[in-house]
Each structure stands twice: as C-alpha cells, then as structure tokens.
mmCIF file of N, CA and C in Angstrom:
data_model
loop_
_atom_site.group_PDB
_atom_site.id
_atom_site.type_symbol
_atom_site.label_atom_id
_atom_site.label_comp_id
_atom_site.label_asym_id
_atom_site.label_seq_id
_atom_site.Cartn_x
_atom_site.Cartn_y
_atom_site.Cartn_z
ATOM 1 N N MET A 30 -14.255 28.059 176.395
ATOM 2 C CA MET A 30 -15.072 27.935 175.214
ATOM 3 C C MET A 30 -15.981 26.710 175.378
ATOM 4 N N PRO A 31 -17.254 26.881 175.052
ATOM 5 C CA PRO A 31 -18.172 25.742 175.143
ATOM 6 C C PRO A 31 -17.743 24.595 174.232
ATOM 7 N N HIS A 32 -18.010 23.391 174.676
ATOM 8 C CA HIS A 32 -17.598 22.175 173.958
ATOM 9 C C HIS A 32 -18.117 22.132 172.520
ATOM 10 N N GLU A 33 -19.366 22.555 172.301
ATOM 11 C CA GLU A 33 -19.957 22.465 170.964
ATOM 12 C C GLU A 33 -19.313 23.406 169.944
ATOM 13 N N LEU A 34 -18.454 24.309 170.402
ATOM 14 C CA LEU A 34 -17.782 25.246 169.486
ATOM 15 C C LEU A 34 -16.393 24.777 169.070
ATOM 16 N N ARG A 35 -15.892 23.743 169.687
ATOM 17 C CA ARG A 35 -14.502 23.329 169.474
ATOM 18 C C ARG A 35 -14.171 22.935 168.049
ATOM 19 N N GLY A 36 -15.108 22.454 167.285
ATOM 20 C CA GLY A 36 -14.827 22.098 165.899
ATOM 21 C C GLY A 36 -14.794 23.297 164.963
ATOM 22 N N PHE A 37 -15.173 24.470 165.502
ATOM 23 C CA PHE A 37 -15.269 25.659 164.665
ATOM 24 C C PHE A 37 -14.287 26.754 165.068
ATOM 25 N N LEU A 38 -13.799 26.690 166.307
ATOM 26 C CA LEU A 38 -12.852 27.666 166.823
ATOM 27 C C LEU A 38 -11.658 26.925 167.419
ATOM 28 N N GLN A 39 -10.477 27.474 167.187
ATOM 29 C CA GLN A 39 -9.280 26.846 167.741
ATOM 30 C C GLN A 39 -8.192 27.894 167.906
ATOM 31 N N ASP A 40 -7.591 27.947 169.074
ATOM 32 C CA ASP A 40 -6.483 28.869 169.356
ATOM 33 C C ASP A 40 -6.809 30.309 168.978
ATOM 34 N N GLY A 41 -8.013 30.768 169.325
ATOM 35 C CA GLY A 41 -8.395 32.138 169.028
ATOM 36 C C GLY A 41 -8.660 32.409 167.565
ATOM 37 N N ARG A 42 -8.920 31.373 166.796
ATOM 38 C CA ARG A 42 -9.184 31.507 165.360
ATOM 39 C C ARG A 42 -10.495 30.820 165.010
ATOM 40 N N LEU A 43 -11.177 31.413 164.047
ATOM 41 C CA LEU A 43 -12.386 30.816 163.504
ATOM 42 C C LEU A 43 -11.972 29.902 162.366
ATOM 43 N N LEU A 44 -12.221 28.617 162.518
ATOM 44 C CA LEU A 44 -11.865 27.666 161.471
ATOM 45 C C LEU A 44 -12.878 27.732 160.326
ATOM 46 N N ARG A 45 -14.150 27.770 160.686
ATOM 47 C CA ARG A 45 -15.224 27.845 159.698
ATOM 48 C C ARG A 45 -16.528 28.120 160.424
ATOM 49 N N LEU A 46 -17.506 28.600 159.687
ATOM 50 C CA LEU A 46 -18.841 28.771 160.248
ATOM 51 C C LEU A 46 -19.611 27.462 160.073
ATOM 52 N N PRO A 47 -20.372 27.060 161.073
ATOM 53 C CA PRO A 47 -21.173 25.843 160.945
ATOM 54 C C PRO A 47 -22.234 25.986 159.858
ATOM 55 N N ALA A 48 -22.600 24.888 159.252
ATOM 56 C CA ALA A 48 -23.659 24.877 158.247
ATOM 57 C C ALA A 48 -25.033 25.016 158.908
ATOM 58 N N LYS A 49 -25.199 24.406 160.063
ATOM 59 C CA LYS A 49 -26.482 24.470 160.769
ATOM 60 C C LYS A 49 -26.630 25.835 161.432
ATOM 61 N N TYR A 50 -27.770 26.468 161.170
ATOM 62 C CA TYR A 50 -27.992 27.842 161.629
ATOM 63 C C TYR A 50 -27.914 27.972 163.153
ATOM 64 N N GLY A 51 -28.437 27.022 163.888
ATOM 65 C CA GLY A 51 -28.395 27.090 165.348
ATOM 66 C C GLY A 51 -26.976 27.126 165.884
ATOM 67 N N LYS A 52 -26.130 26.264 165.363
ATOM 68 C CA LYS A 52 -24.720 26.263 165.786
ATOM 69 C C LYS A 52 -24.007 27.510 165.289
ATOM 70 N N GLN A 53 -24.391 27.974 164.094
ATOM 71 C CA GLN A 53 -23.789 29.193 163.562
ATOM 72 C C GLN A 53 -24.070 30.373 164.497
ATOM 73 N N LEU A 54 -25.286 30.433 165.028
ATOM 74 C CA LEU A 54 -25.625 31.500 165.973
ATOM 75 C C LEU A 54 -24.781 31.427 167.233
ATOM 76 N N LEU A 55 -24.520 30.210 167.713
ATOM 77 C CA LEU A 55 -23.658 30.052 168.892
ATOM 78 C C LEU A 55 -22.249 30.555 168.616
ATOM 79 N N VAL A 56 -21.702 30.217 167.457
ATOM 80 C CA VAL A 56 -20.349 30.651 167.087
ATOM 81 C C VAL A 56 -20.308 32.168 166.932
ATOM 82 N N LEU A 57 -21.304 32.735 166.272
ATOM 83 C CA LEU A 57 -21.332 34.185 166.059
ATOM 84 C C LEU A 57 -21.486 34.940 167.381
ATOM 85 N N ASP A 58 -22.292 34.409 168.285
ATOM 86 C CA ASP A 58 -22.437 35.026 169.603
ATOM 87 C C ASP A 58 -21.106 35.011 170.351
ATOM 88 N N TYR A 59 -20.438 33.872 170.339
ATOM 89 C CA TYR A 59 -19.140 33.768 170.995
ATOM 90 C C TYR A 59 -18.145 34.752 170.384
ATOM 91 N N LEU A 60 -18.092 34.793 169.072
ATOM 92 C CA LEU A 60 -17.160 35.666 168.372
ATOM 93 C C LEU A 60 -17.443 37.132 168.680
ATOM 94 N N ALA A 61 -18.701 37.532 168.649
ATOM 95 C CA ALA A 61 -19.052 38.929 168.933
ATOM 96 C C ALA A 61 -18.620 39.326 170.341
ATOM 97 N N ARG A 62 -18.862 38.449 171.300
ATOM 98 C CA ARG A 62 -18.495 38.754 172.693
ATOM 99 C C ARG A 62 -16.984 38.766 172.904
ATOM 100 N N ALA A 63 -16.283 37.881 172.207
ATOM 101 C CA ALA A 63 -14.834 37.787 172.385
ATOM 102 C C ALA A 63 -14.079 38.882 171.628
ATOM 103 N N ALA A 64 -14.618 39.327 170.498
ATOM 104 C CA ALA A 64 -13.868 40.227 169.622
ATOM 105 C C ALA A 64 -14.238 41.700 169.763
ATOM 106 N N PHE A 65 -15.449 41.994 170.225
ATOM 107 C CA PHE A 65 -15.918 43.377 170.225
ATOM 108 C C PHE A 65 -16.355 43.805 171.622
ATOM 109 N N GLU A 66 -15.887 44.979 172.018
ATOM 110 C CA GLU A 66 -16.206 45.516 173.336
ATOM 111 C C GLU A 66 -17.607 46.121 173.335
ATOM 112 N N PRO A 67 -18.326 45.954 174.443
ATOM 113 C CA PRO A 67 -19.635 46.612 174.521
ATOM 114 C C PRO A 67 -19.448 48.125 174.602
ATOM 115 N N ASP A 68 -20.426 48.863 174.137
ATOM 116 C CA ASP A 68 -20.432 50.330 174.205
ATOM 117 C C ASP A 68 -19.274 50.985 173.461
ATOM 118 N N ARG A 69 -18.749 50.316 172.463
ATOM 119 C CA ARG A 69 -17.689 50.901 171.641
ATOM 120 C C ARG A 69 -18.157 50.923 170.185
ATOM 121 N N ILE A 70 -17.853 52.011 169.502
ATOM 122 C CA ILE A 70 -18.205 52.172 168.091
ATOM 123 C C ILE A 70 -16.973 51.826 167.255
ATOM 124 N N TYR A 71 -17.177 51.053 166.194
ATOM 125 C CA TYR A 71 -16.101 50.644 165.293
ATOM 126 C C TYR A 71 -16.434 51.115 163.883
ATOM 127 N N ASP A 72 -15.424 51.581 163.158
ATOM 128 C CA ASP A 72 -15.655 51.828 161.736
ATOM 129 C C ASP A 72 -15.389 50.520 160.986
ATOM 130 N N GLU A 73 -15.779 50.476 159.721
ATOM 131 C CA GLU A 73 -15.677 49.221 158.976
ATOM 132 C C GLU A 73 -14.242 48.703 158.859
ATOM 133 N N PRO A 74 -13.237 49.576 158.618
ATOM 134 C CA PRO A 74 -11.864 49.055 158.580
ATOM 135 C C PRO A 74 -11.435 48.393 159.899
ATOM 136 N N ALA A 75 -11.878 48.935 161.026
ATOM 137 C CA ALA A 75 -11.529 48.335 162.321
ATOM 138 C C ALA A 75 -12.194 46.966 162.474
ATOM 139 N N VAL A 76 -13.467 46.868 162.081
ATOM 140 C CA VAL A 76 -14.171 45.584 162.140
ATOM 141 C C VAL A 76 -13.457 44.571 161.250
ATOM 142 N N ASN A 77 -13.102 44.991 160.052
ATOM 143 C CA ASN A 77 -12.397 44.095 159.129
ATOM 144 C C ASN A 77 -11.068 43.624 159.699
ATOM 145 N N ASP A 78 -10.310 44.529 160.310
ATOM 146 C CA ASP A 78 -9.015 44.145 160.909
ATOM 147 C C ASP A 78 -9.204 43.121 162.019
ATOM 148 N N ILE A 79 -10.192 43.348 162.872
ATOM 149 C CA ILE A 79 -10.459 42.409 163.969
ATOM 150 C C ILE A 79 -10.830 41.039 163.406
ATOM 151 N N LEU A 80 -11.731 41.039 162.438
ATOM 152 C CA LEU A 80 -12.195 39.762 161.891
ATOM 153 C C LEU A 80 -11.136 39.065 161.053
ATOM 154 N N ARG A 81 -10.263 39.823 160.398
ATOM 155 C CA ARG A 81 -9.152 39.184 159.668
ATOM 156 C C ARG A 81 -8.294 38.366 160.623
ATOM 157 N N GLY A 82 -8.044 38.902 161.805
ATOM 158 C CA GLY A 82 -7.280 38.169 162.809
ATOM 159 C C GLY A 82 -7.954 36.872 163.215
ATOM 160 N N TRP A 83 -9.268 36.893 163.350
ATOM 161 C CA TRP A 83 -10.017 35.693 163.707
ATOM 162 C C TRP A 83 -10.093 34.700 162.562
ATOM 163 N N CYS A 84 -10.105 35.194 161.323
ATOM 164 C CA CYS A 84 -10.301 34.325 160.153
ATOM 165 C C CYS A 84 -8.995 33.846 159.524
ATOM 166 N N GLU A 85 -7.879 34.355 160.010
ATOM 167 C CA GLU A 85 -6.579 33.985 159.449
ATOM 168 C C GLU A 85 -6.399 32.464 159.484
ATOM 169 N N ARG A 86 -6.024 31.892 158.369
ATOM 170 C CA ARG A 86 -5.797 30.455 158.214
ATOM 171 C C ARG A 86 -7.066 29.628 158.374
ATOM 172 N N GLY A 87 -8.221 30.273 158.282
ATOM 173 C CA GLY A 87 -9.485 29.553 158.358
ATOM 174 C C GLY A 87 -10.103 29.419 156.983
ATOM 175 N N GLN A 88 -11.283 28.859 156.950
ATOM 176 C CA GLN A 88 -11.975 28.621 155.685
ATOM 177 C C GLN A 88 -13.023 29.682 155.373
ATOM 178 N N THR A 89 -13.151 30.694 156.235
ATOM 179 C CA THR A 89 -14.199 31.690 156.072
ATOM 180 C C THR A 89 -13.586 33.073 155.906
ATOM 181 N N ASP A 90 -14.083 33.814 154.948
ATOM 182 C CA ASP A 90 -13.642 35.168 154.669
ATOM 183 C C ASP A 90 -14.161 36.137 155.728
ATOM 184 N N HIS A 91 -13.336 37.108 156.108
ATOM 185 C CA HIS A 91 -13.731 38.054 157.151
ATOM 186 C C HIS A 91 -14.981 38.858 156.765
ATOM 187 N N ALA A 92 -15.138 39.189 155.480
ATOM 188 C CA ALA A 92 -16.314 39.945 155.042
ATOM 189 C C ALA A 92 -17.585 39.107 155.194
ATOM 190 N N ALA A 93 -17.497 37.821 154.928
ATOM 191 C CA ALA A 93 -18.648 36.936 155.109
ATOM 192 C C ALA A 93 -19.020 36.842 156.589
ATOM 193 N N VAL A 94 -18.015 36.813 157.448
ATOM 194 C CA VAL A 94 -18.275 36.759 158.893
ATOM 195 C C VAL A 94 -18.895 38.075 159.349
ATOM 196 N N ARG A 95 -18.397 39.199 158.850
ATOM 197 C CA ARG A 95 -18.971 40.499 159.196
ATOM 198 C C ARG A 95 -20.453 40.549 158.806
ATOM 199 N N ARG A 96 -20.762 40.125 157.598
ATOM 200 C CA ARG A 96 -22.162 40.109 157.150
ATOM 201 C C ARG A 96 -23.004 39.166 158.016
ATOM 202 N N ALA A 97 -22.456 38.005 158.352
ATOM 203 C CA ALA A 97 -23.189 37.043 159.183
ATOM 204 C C ALA A 97 -23.447 37.614 160.578
ATOM 205 N N LEU A 98 -22.478 38.324 161.141
ATOM 206 C CA LEU A 98 -22.663 38.946 162.455
ATOM 207 C C LEU A 98 -23.790 39.978 162.422
ATOM 208 N N VAL A 99 -23.851 40.753 161.351
ATOM 209 C CA VAL A 99 -24.914 41.759 161.221
ATOM 210 C C VAL A 99 -26.259 41.069 160.996
ATOM 211 N N GLU A 100 -26.294 40.080 160.117
ATOM 212 C CA GLU A 100 -27.551 39.371 159.836
ATOM 213 C C GLU A 100 -28.094 38.656 161.065
ATOM 214 N N ALA A 101 -27.193 38.157 161.918
ATOM 215 C CA ALA A 101 -27.602 37.467 163.140
ATOM 216 C C ALA A 101 -27.844 38.439 164.293
ATOM 217 N N ALA A 102 -27.746 39.737 164.022
ATOM 218 C CA ALA A 102 -27.975 40.795 165.017
ATOM 219 C C ALA A 102 -26.985 40.737 166.177
ATOM 220 N N GLN A 103 -25.791 40.213 165.926
ATOM 221 C CA GLN A 103 -24.739 40.234 166.933
ATOM 222 C C GLN A 103 -23.960 41.557 166.862
ATOM 223 N N LEU A 104 -23.857 42.100 165.664
ATOM 224 C CA LEU A 104 -23.321 43.446 165.457
ATOM 225 C C LEU A 104 -24.423 44.274 164.814
ATOM 226 N N ARG A 105 -24.494 45.504 165.215
ATOM 227 C CA ARG A 105 -25.413 46.454 164.594
ATOM 228 C C ARG A 105 -24.592 47.355 163.681
ATOM 229 N N ARG A 106 -25.258 47.877 162.635
ATOM 230 C CA ARG A 106 -24.573 48.746 161.684
ATOM 231 C C ARG A 106 -25.443 49.949 161.393
ATOM 232 N N ASP A 107 -24.848 51.135 161.489
ATOM 233 C CA ASP A 107 -25.529 52.356 161.088
ATOM 234 C C ASP A 107 -25.381 52.478 159.575
ATOM 235 N N PRO A 108 -26.480 52.418 158.815
ATOM 236 C CA PRO A 108 -26.372 52.415 157.357
ATOM 237 C C PRO A 108 -25.884 53.735 156.765
ATOM 238 N N VAL A 109 -26.028 54.827 157.489
ATOM 239 C CA VAL A 109 -25.588 56.127 156.988
ATOM 240 C C VAL A 109 -24.095 56.336 157.260
ATOM 241 N N GLN A 110 -23.696 56.158 158.492
ATOM 242 C CA GLN A 110 -22.308 56.398 158.886
ATOM 243 C C GLN A 110 -21.393 55.197 158.642
ATOM 244 N N GLY A 111 -21.984 54.002 158.587
ATOM 245 C CA GLY A 111 -21.185 52.801 158.411
ATOM 246 C C GLY A 111 -20.500 52.341 159.679
ATOM 247 N N TRP A 112 -20.953 52.827 160.816
ATOM 248 C CA TRP A 112 -20.387 52.421 162.103
ATOM 249 C C TRP A 112 -20.996 51.112 162.551
ATOM 250 N N TYR A 113 -20.211 50.365 163.314
ATOM 251 C CA TYR A 113 -20.646 49.088 163.881
ATOM 252 C C TYR A 113 -20.507 49.139 165.385
ATOM 253 N N TRP A 114 -21.329 48.377 166.077
ATOM 254 C CA TRP A 114 -21.208 48.190 167.509
ATOM 255 C C TRP A 114 -21.811 46.860 167.878
ATOM 256 N N ARG A 115 -21.341 46.316 169.001
ATOM 257 C CA ARG A 115 -21.860 45.026 169.459
ATOM 258 C C ARG A 115 -23.276 45.189 169.955
ATOM 259 N N ALA A 116 -24.141 44.280 169.596
ATOM 260 C CA ALA A 116 -25.544 44.341 170.029
ATOM 261 C C ALA A 116 -25.620 44.207 171.534
ATOM 262 N N GLU A 117 -26.630 44.819 172.097
ATOM 263 C CA GLU A 117 -26.844 44.738 173.552
ATOM 264 C C GLU A 117 -27.129 43.309 173.960
ATOM 265 N N ASP A 118 -26.699 42.950 175.147
ATOM 266 C CA ASP A 118 -26.949 41.598 175.674
ATOM 267 C C ASP A 118 -28.386 41.439 176.091
#
C-alpha cells in the first residue's frame, strides 16, 4: 500500500475517506482495484457486501463509499439493470 494511504486504510479496512479530493481519488482507486475484479459484473447487494467488509469498524458508511466510487468513475453502474463493474484501467 502506498505510504500516503496509510492514514486512511489499515489491515484491509477503510478507516475513513480523505477530505481532500485528490487523496480521496487515490484511496478510491486503491479500493476499487483491491476489492473488485476486472471484467466481472456485480449486483448491488454484492457490492454492498464487499464494501461492508472494507468499512467495518471505520468511520465511513458502505453506501457512501459505493456512491463515491461511482462518482469518481472507479465503478461503473448500469442505471437500468443496477449492475456494477470496475472501470477499465
């Protein structure tokens, strides 16, 4: 894990999202790559389960992280089917 992420991630858990957008993007990129496989489709309950594991005992809600991942274009979402997938590298 990169040094600049250590205050936000610990032992495979997200402690909190950074306030500064640039650092937040770094954390979200790391999380997307670590938590979601490329070329795999996830339904919303699966995304929530994965993110709950990352957010357990942290200060950030899994739904807020899911929304942040989509807003930062780290996860894509099909608005009709509700499917998610990791954005292309």
